[in-house]
């Protein structure tokens, strides 16, 4: 009698790899098609804005369309990243700038209209260190944290977004892989 467990495990692993390759090819094709569609949604508003007077009431909705198209393009980029099997590009980011940009966005203004009894405030460390990451992913995280916080409030309340530098002098319990050193802490409460 021969133990075929190892052969079965290898066959299963090969099938999973082949499925992932097929899904990656499909996701890449879908992402490519979506990028073609989104190019007009992102670029045409810019052309319209160039021809509109500064005080036109159409500027705001056109800008909202453009920003939504750009967010959709970021999602497509994530899909392409997964399809290619590579990590997202990382860059030095000023977290305070990303917080401020989000709080000025049309998406956040919509959140304020949905939750008129919620006050949004910031406590941002002026000496904040830069972080390394993907701006689009950090913006999505911010959006989700702030939206979840505001949805958790019943009646009147405040959502505070704060940033601060922290030095970690020993690993946190359960997070031994996190090394000691300087970190940036983002808090949404």
PDB file of C-alpha atoms in Angstrom:
ATOM      1  CA  UNK A   1       0.000   0.000   0.000  1.00  0.00           C
ATOM      2  CA  UNK A   2       1.257   3.472  -0.921  1.00  0.00           C
ATOM      3  CA  UNK A   3       0.484   6.741   0.860  1.00  0.00           C
ATOM      4  CA  UNK A   4      -0.947   9.103  -1.765  1.00  0.00           C
ATOM      5  CA  UNK A   5      -1.654  11.964   0.638  1.00  0.00           C
ATOM      6  CA  UNK A   6       1.323  14.015  -0.527  1.00  0.00           C
ATOM      7  CA  UNK A   7       0.375  13.544  -4.195  1.00  0.00           C
ATOM      8  CA  UNK A   8      -3.203  14.600  -3.467  1.00  0.00           C
ATOM      9  CA  UNK A   9      -2.011  17.678  -1.581  1.00  0.00           C
ATOM     10  CA  UNK A  10       0.248  18.647  -4.486  1.00  0.00           C
ATOM     11  CA  UNK A  11      -2.590  18.134  -6.989  1.00  0.00           C
ATOM     12  CA  UNK A  12      -4.920  20.275  -4.853  1.00  0.00           C
ATOM     13  CA  UNK A  13      -2.281  22.971  -4.614  1.00  0.00           C
ATOM     14  CA  UNK A  14      -1.746  22.913  -8.392  1.00  0.00           C
ATOM     15  CA  UNK A  15      -5.503  23.218  -8.981  1.00  0.00           C
ATOM     16  CA  UNK A  16      -5.696  26.213  -6.623  1.00  0.00           C
ATOM     17  CA  UNK A  17      -2.790  27.903  -8.413  1.00  0.00           C
ATOM     18  CA  UNK A  18      -4.425  27.288 -11.803  1.00  0.00           C
ATOM     19  CA  UNK A  19      -7.746  28.688 -10.550  1.00  0.00           C
ATOM     20  CA  UNK A  20      -5.989  31.773  -9.195  1.00  0.00           C
ATOM     21  CA  UNK A  21      -4.224  32.292 -12.529  1.00  0.00           C
ATOM     22  CA  UNK A  22      -7.540  32.018 -14.381  1.00  0.00           C
ATOM     23  CA  UNK A  23      -9.217  34.440 -11.968  1.00  0.00           C
ATOM     24  CA  UNK A  24      -6.272  36.814 -12.328  1.00  0.00           C
ATOM     25  CA  UNK A  25      -6.587  36.781 -16.119  1.00  0.00           C
ATOM     26  CA  UNK A  26     -10.336  37.366 -15.886  1.00  0.00           C
ATOM     27  CA  UNK A  27      -9.926  40.173 -13.324  1.00  0.00           C
ATOM     28  CA  UNK A  28      -7.251  41.764 -15.503  1.00  0.00           C
ATOM     29  CA  UNK A  29      -9.571  41.720 -18.521  1.00  0.00           C
ATOM     30  CA  UNK A  30     -12.463  43.198 -16.545  1.00  0.00           C
ATOM     31  CA  UNK A  31     -10.210  45.867 -15.042  1.00  0.00           C
ATOM     32  CA  UNK A  32      -8.917  46.802 -18.493  1.00  0.00           C
ATOM     33  CA  UNK A  33     -12.480  47.190 -19.826  1.00  0.00           C
ATOM     34  CA  UNK A  34     -13.532  49.244 -16.801  1.00  0.00           C
ATOM     35  CA  UNK A  35     -10.500  51.513 -17.178  1.00  0.00           C
ATOM     36  CA  UNK A  36     -11.550  52.256 -20.756  1.00  0.00           C
ATOM     37  CA  UNK A  37     -15.058  53.172 -19.600  1.00  0.00           C
ATOM     38  CA  UNK A  38     -13.796  55.244 -16.664  1.00  0.00           C
ATOM     39  CA  UNK A  39     -11.388  57.292 -18.750  1.00  0.00           C
ATOM     40  CA  UNK A  40     -14.270  59.425 -20.015  1.00  0.00           C
ATOM     41  CA  UNK A  41     -15.833  59.766 -16.572  1.00  0.00           C
ATOM     42  CA  UNK A  42     -12.529  61.048 -15.191  1.00  0.00           C
ATOM     43  CA  UNK A  43     -11.317  63.202 -18.104  1.00  0.00           C
ATOM     44  CA  UNK A  44     -14.467  64.816 -19.529  1.00  0.00           C
ATOM     45  CA  UNK A  45     -15.411  66.575 -16.277  1.00  0.00           C
ATOM     46  CA  UNK A  46     -11.980  68.245 -16.335  1.00  0.00           C
ATOM     47  CA  UNK A  47     -12.707  69.581 -19.825  1.00  0.00           C
ATOM     48  CA  UNK A  48     -16.139  70.808 -18.722  1.00  0.00           C
ATOM     49  CA  UNK A  49     -14.672  72.533 -15.660  1.00  0.00           C
ATOM     50  CA  UNK A  50     -12.179  74.429 -17.831  1.00  0.00           C
ATOM     51  CA  UNK A  51     -15.040  76.020 -19.778  1.00  0.00           C
ATOM     52  CA  UNK A  52     -17.316  76.795 -16.821  1.00  0.00           C
ATOM     53  CA  UNK A  53     -17.230  80.125 -15.002  1.00  0.00           C
ATOM     54  CA  UNK A  54     -15.814  79.906 -11.463  1.00  0.00           C
ATOM     55  CA  UNK A  55     -19.210  80.730  -9.926  1.00  0.00           C
ATOM     56  CA  UNK A  56     -21.216  78.213 -11.965  1.00  0.00           C
ATOM     57  CA  UNK A  57     -23.542  76.024  -9.872  1.00  0.00           C
ATOM     58  CA  UNK A  58     -22.559  73.107 -12.136  1.00  0.00           C
ATOM     59  CA  UNK A  59     -18.948  73.072 -10.903  1.00  0.00           C
ATOM     60  CA  UNK A  60     -19.707  71.160  -7.697  1.00  0.00           C
ATOM     61  CA  UNK A  61     -21.707  68.280  -9.254  1.00  0.00           C
ATOM     62  CA  UNK A  62     -19.199  67.947 -12.095  1.00  0.00           C
ATOM     63  CA  UNK A  63     -16.342  67.835  -9.585  1.00  0.00           C
ATOM     64  CA  UNK A  64     -18.267  65.152  -7.648  1.00  0.00           C
ATOM     65  CA  UNK A  65     -18.570  63.069 -10.835  1.00  0.00           C
ATOM     66  CA  UNK A  66     -14.849  63.444 -11.444  1.00  0.00           C
ATOM     67  CA  UNK A  67     -13.917  62.454  -7.863  1.00  0.00           C
ATOM     68  CA  UNK A  68     -16.247  59.440  -7.999  1.00  0.00           C
ATOM     69  CA  UNK A  69     -14.662  58.371 -11.272  1.00  0.00           C
ATOM     70  CA  UNK A  70     -11.212  58.692  -9.727  1.00  0.00           C
ATOM     71  CA  UNK A  71     -12.244  56.557  -6.743  1.00  0.00           C
ATOM     72  CA  UNK A  72     -13.659  53.950  -9.121  1.00  0.00           C
ATOM     73  CA  UNK A  73     -10.363  54.044 -11.032  1.00  0.00           C
ATOM     74  CA  UNK A  74      -8.554  53.368  -7.738  1.00  0.00           C
ATOM     75  CA  UNK A  75     -10.757  50.306  -7.183  1.00  0.00           C
ATOM     76  CA  UNK A  76      -9.946  49.109 -10.706  1.00  0.00           C
ATOM     77  CA  UNK A  77      -6.253  49.646  -9.950  1.00  0.00           C
ATOM     78  CA  UNK A  78      -6.666  47.445  -6.861  1.00  0.00           C
ATOM     79  CA  UNK A  79      -8.283  44.794  -9.034  1.00  0.00           C
ATOM     80  CA  UNK A  80      -5.357  44.980 -11.457  1.00  0.00           C
ATOM     81  CA  UNK A  81      -2.923  44.711  -8.557  1.00  0.00           C
ATOM     82  CA  UNK A  82      -4.614  41.514  -7.427  1.00  0.00           C
ATOM     83  CA  UNK A  83      -4.736  40.208 -10.993  1.00  0.00           C
ATOM     84  CA  UNK A  84      -1.005  40.819 -11.417  1.00  0.00           C
ATOM     85  CA  UNK A  85      -0.268  39.299  -8.034  1.00  0.00           C
ATOM     86  CA  UNK A  86       1.912  42.211  -6.959  1.00  0.00           C
ATOM     87  CA  UNK A  87       1.770  44.493  -3.948  1.00  0.00           C
ATOM     88  CA  UNK A  88       0.452  48.008  -4.305  1.00  0.00           C
ATOM     89  CA  UNK A  89       2.952  50.791  -4.772  1.00  0.00           C
ATOM     90  CA  UNK A  90       4.013  52.350  -1.526  1.00  0.00           C
ATOM     91  CA  UNK A  91       5.008  55.956  -1.103  1.00  0.00           C
ATOM     92  CA  UNK A  92       5.734  58.432   1.677  1.00  0.00           C
ATOM     93  CA  UNK A  93       2.435  59.936   2.830  1.00  0.00           C
ATOM     94  CA  UNK A  94       1.442  62.830   5.061  1.00  0.00           C
ATOM     95  CA  UNK A  95      -1.468  61.332   6.983  1.00  0.00           C
ATOM     96  CA  UNK A  96      -2.684  64.773   8.100  1.00  0.00           C
ATOM     97  CA  UNK A  97      -3.023  65.830   4.453  1.00  0.00           C
ATOM     98  CA  UNK A  98      -5.016  62.690   3.640  1.00  0.00           C
ATOM     99  CA  UNK A  99      -7.332  63.325   6.607  1.00  0.00           C
ATOM    100  CA  UNK A 100      -7.863  66.946   5.553  1.00  0.00           C
ATOM    101  CA  UNK A 101      -8.476  65.988   1.913  1.00  0.00           C
ATOM    102  CA  UNK A 102     -11.055  63.400   2.920  1.00  0.00           C
ATOM    103  CA  UNK A 103     -12.881  65.803   5.250  1.00  0.00           C
ATOM    104  CA  UNK A 104     -13.143  68.298   2.349  1.00  0.00           C
ATOM    105  CA  UNK A 105     -14.315  65.686  -0.166  1.00  0.00           C
ATOM    106  CA  UNK A 106     -17.780  65.450  -1.666  1.00  0.00           C
ATOM    107  CA  UNK A 107     -18.104  62.001  -0.150  1.00  0.00           C
ATOM    108  CA  UNK A 108     -17.589  63.360   3.376  1.00  0.00           C
ATOM    109  CA  UNK A 109     -19.986  66.244   2.705  1.00  0.00           C
ATOM    110  CA  UNK A 110     -22.594  63.632   1.800  1.00  0.00           C
ATOM    111  CA  UNK A 111     -21.881  61.857   5.101  1.00  0.00           C
ATOM    112  CA  UNK A 112     -22.400  65.160   6.950  1.00  0.00           C
ATOM    113  CA  UNK A 113     -25.792  65.589   5.245  1.00  0.00           C
ATOM    114  CA  UNK A 114     -26.814  62.048   6.218  1.00  0.00           C
ATOM    115  CA  UNK A 115     -25.736  62.642   9.854  1.00  0.00           C
ATOM    116  CA  UNK A 116     -26.598  66.304  10.528  1.00  0.00           C
ATOM    117  CA  UNK A 117     -26.415  65.870  14.325  1.00  0.00           C
ATOM    118  CA  UNK A 118     -22.844  64.583  14.170  1.00  0.00           C
ATOM    119  CA  UNK A 119     -19.958  67.028  14.578  1.00  0.00           C
ATOM    120  CA  UNK A 120     -16.690  66.070  12.885  1.00  0.00           C
ATOM    121  CA  UNK A 121     -13.483  67.443  14.357  1.00  0.00           C
ATOM    122  CA  UNK A 122      -9.756  66.831  14.110  1.00  0.00           C
ATOM    123  CA  UNK A 123      -6.819  66.799  16.492  1.00  0.00           C
ATOM    124  CA  UNK A 124      -3.849  66.494  14.137  1.00  0.00           C
ATOM    125  CA  UNK A 125      -0.253  66.449  15.383  1.00  0.00           C
ATOM    126  CA  UNK A 126       1.552  69.309  13.588  1.00  0.00           C
ATOM    127  CA  UNK A 127       4.875  67.424  13.831  1.00  0.00           C
ATOM    128  CA  UNK A 128       3.489  64.151  12.461  1.00  0.00           C
ATOM    129  CA  UNK A 129       5.959  61.798  10.811  1.00  0.00           C
ATOM    130  CA  UNK A 130       5.284  60.550   7.296  1.00  0.00           C
ATOM    131  CA  UNK A 131       3.981  57.022   6.799  1.00  0.00           C
ATOM    132  CA  UNK A 132       4.677  54.603   3.978  1.00  0.00           C
ATOM    133  CA  UNK A 133       1.715  53.156   2.135  1.00  0.00           C
ATOM    134  CA  UNK A 134      -0.802  53.463  -0.652  1.00  0.00           C
ATOM    135  CA  UNK A 135      -2.694  56.770  -0.621  1.00  0.00           C
ATOM    136  CA  UNK A 136      -5.816  55.210  -2.127  1.00  0.00           C
ATOM    137  CA  UNK A 137      -5.891  52.463   0.511  1.00  0.00           C
ATOM    138  CA  UNK A 138      -5.322  54.887   3.382  1.00  0.00           C
ATOM    139  CA  UNK A 139      -8.140  57.106   2.055  1.00  0.00           C
ATOM    140  CA  UNK A 140     -10.475  54.094   1.916  1.00  0.00           C
ATOM    141  CA  UNK A 141      -9.544  53.173   5.474  1.00  0.00           C
ATOM    142  CA  UNK A 142     -10.238  56.742   6.629  1.00  0.00           C
ATOM    143  CA  UNK A 143     -13.551  56.839   4.803  1.00  0.00           C
ATOM    144  CA  UNK A 144     -14.670  53.532   6.328  1.00  0.00           C
ATOM    145  CA  UNK A 145     -13.549  54.386   9.868  1.00  0.00           C
ATOM    146  CA  UNK A 146     -15.250  57.792   9.808  1.00  0.00           C
ATOM    147  CA  UNK A 147     -18.426  56.441   8.191  1.00  0.00           C
ATOM    148  CA  UNK A 148     -18.636  53.572  10.705  1.00  0.00           C
ATOM    149  CA  UNK A 149     -18.069  55.953  13.622  1.00  0.00           C
ATOM    150  CA  UNK A 150     -20.782  58.341  12.485  1.00  0.00           C
ATOM    151  CA  UNK A 151     -23.233  55.491  11.860  1.00  0.00           C
ATOM    152  CA  UNK A 152     -22.640  54.190  15.401  1.00  0.00           C
ATOM    153  CA  UNK A 153     -23.814  57.484  16.933  1.00  0.00           C
ATOM    154  CA  UNK A 154     -27.453  57.667  17.970  1.00  0.00           C
ATOM    155  CA  UNK A 155     -28.682  61.254  18.094  1.00  0.00           C
ATOM    156  CA  UNK A 156     -26.105  63.987  18.711  1.00  0.00           C
ATOM    157  CA  UNK A 157     -22.444  63.129  18.854  1.00  0.00           C
ATOM    158  CA  UNK A 158     -18.909  63.899  17.802  1.00  0.00           C
ATOM    159  CA  UNK A 159     -16.478  61.995  15.617  1.00  0.00           C
ATOM    160  CA  UNK A 160     -12.885  62.985  16.337  1.00  0.00           C
ATOM    161  CA  UNK A 161     -10.072  62.100  13.958  1.00  0.00           C
ATOM    162  CA  UNK A 162      -6.684  62.402  15.614  1.00  0.00           C
ATOM    163  CA  UNK A 163      -3.085  61.709  14.673  1.00  0.00           C
ATOM    164  CA  UNK A 164      -0.040  61.520  16.922  1.00  0.00           C
ATOM    165  CA  UNK A 165       3.515  60.165  16.862  1.00  0.00           C
ATOM    166  CA  UNK A 166       4.167  57.218  19.183  1.00  0.00           C
ATOM    167  CA  UNK A 167       7.346  55.423  20.132  1.00  0.00           C
ATOM    168  CA  UNK A 168       6.962  51.696  20.668  1.00  0.00           C
ATOM    169  CA  UNK A 169       9.688  50.489  23.026  1.00  0.00           C
ATOM    170  CA  UNK A 170       8.556  46.869  23.203  1.00  0.00           C
ATOM    171  CA  UNK A 171       6.365  44.634  21.021  1.00  0.00           C
ATOM    172  CA  UNK A 172       2.648  44.692  21.713  1.00  0.00           C
ATOM    173  CA  UNK A 173       1.169  41.485  23.047  1.00  0.00           C
ATOM    174  CA  UNK A 174      -0.191  39.552  20.087  1.00  0.00           C
ATOM    175  CA  UNK A 175       1.777  41.702  17.608  1.00  0.00           C
ATOM    176  CA  UNK A 176       5.313  40.446  18.178  1.00  0.00           C
ATOM    177  CA  UNK A 177       6.158  41.059  14.496  1.00  0.00           C
ATOM    178  CA  UNK A 178       5.801  44.816  15.023  1.00  0.00           C
ATOM    179  CA  UNK A 179       9.276  46.096  15.823  1.00  0.00           C
ATOM    180  CA  UNK A 180      10.163  48.799  18.306  1.00  0.00           C
ATOM    181  CA  UNK A 181      10.502  52.300  16.883  1.00  0.00           C
ATOM    182  CA  UNK A 182       8.595  55.393  15.772  1.00  0.00           C
ATOM    183  CA  UNK A 183       5.001  54.970  14.610  1.00  0.00           C
ATOM    184  CA  UNK A 184       2.093  57.183  13.650  1.00  0.00           C
ATOM    185  CA  UNK A 185      -1.183  56.573  15.449  1.00  0.00           C
ATOM    186  CA  UNK A 186      -4.472  57.331  13.700  1.00  0.00           C
ATOM    187  CA  UNK A 187      -7.525  57.354  15.938  1.00  0.00           C
ATOM    188  CA  UNK A 188     -11.170  57.789  14.981  1.00  0.00           C
ATOM    189  CA  UNK A 189     -13.436  58.022  18.014  1.00  0.00           C
TER     190      UNK A 189
END
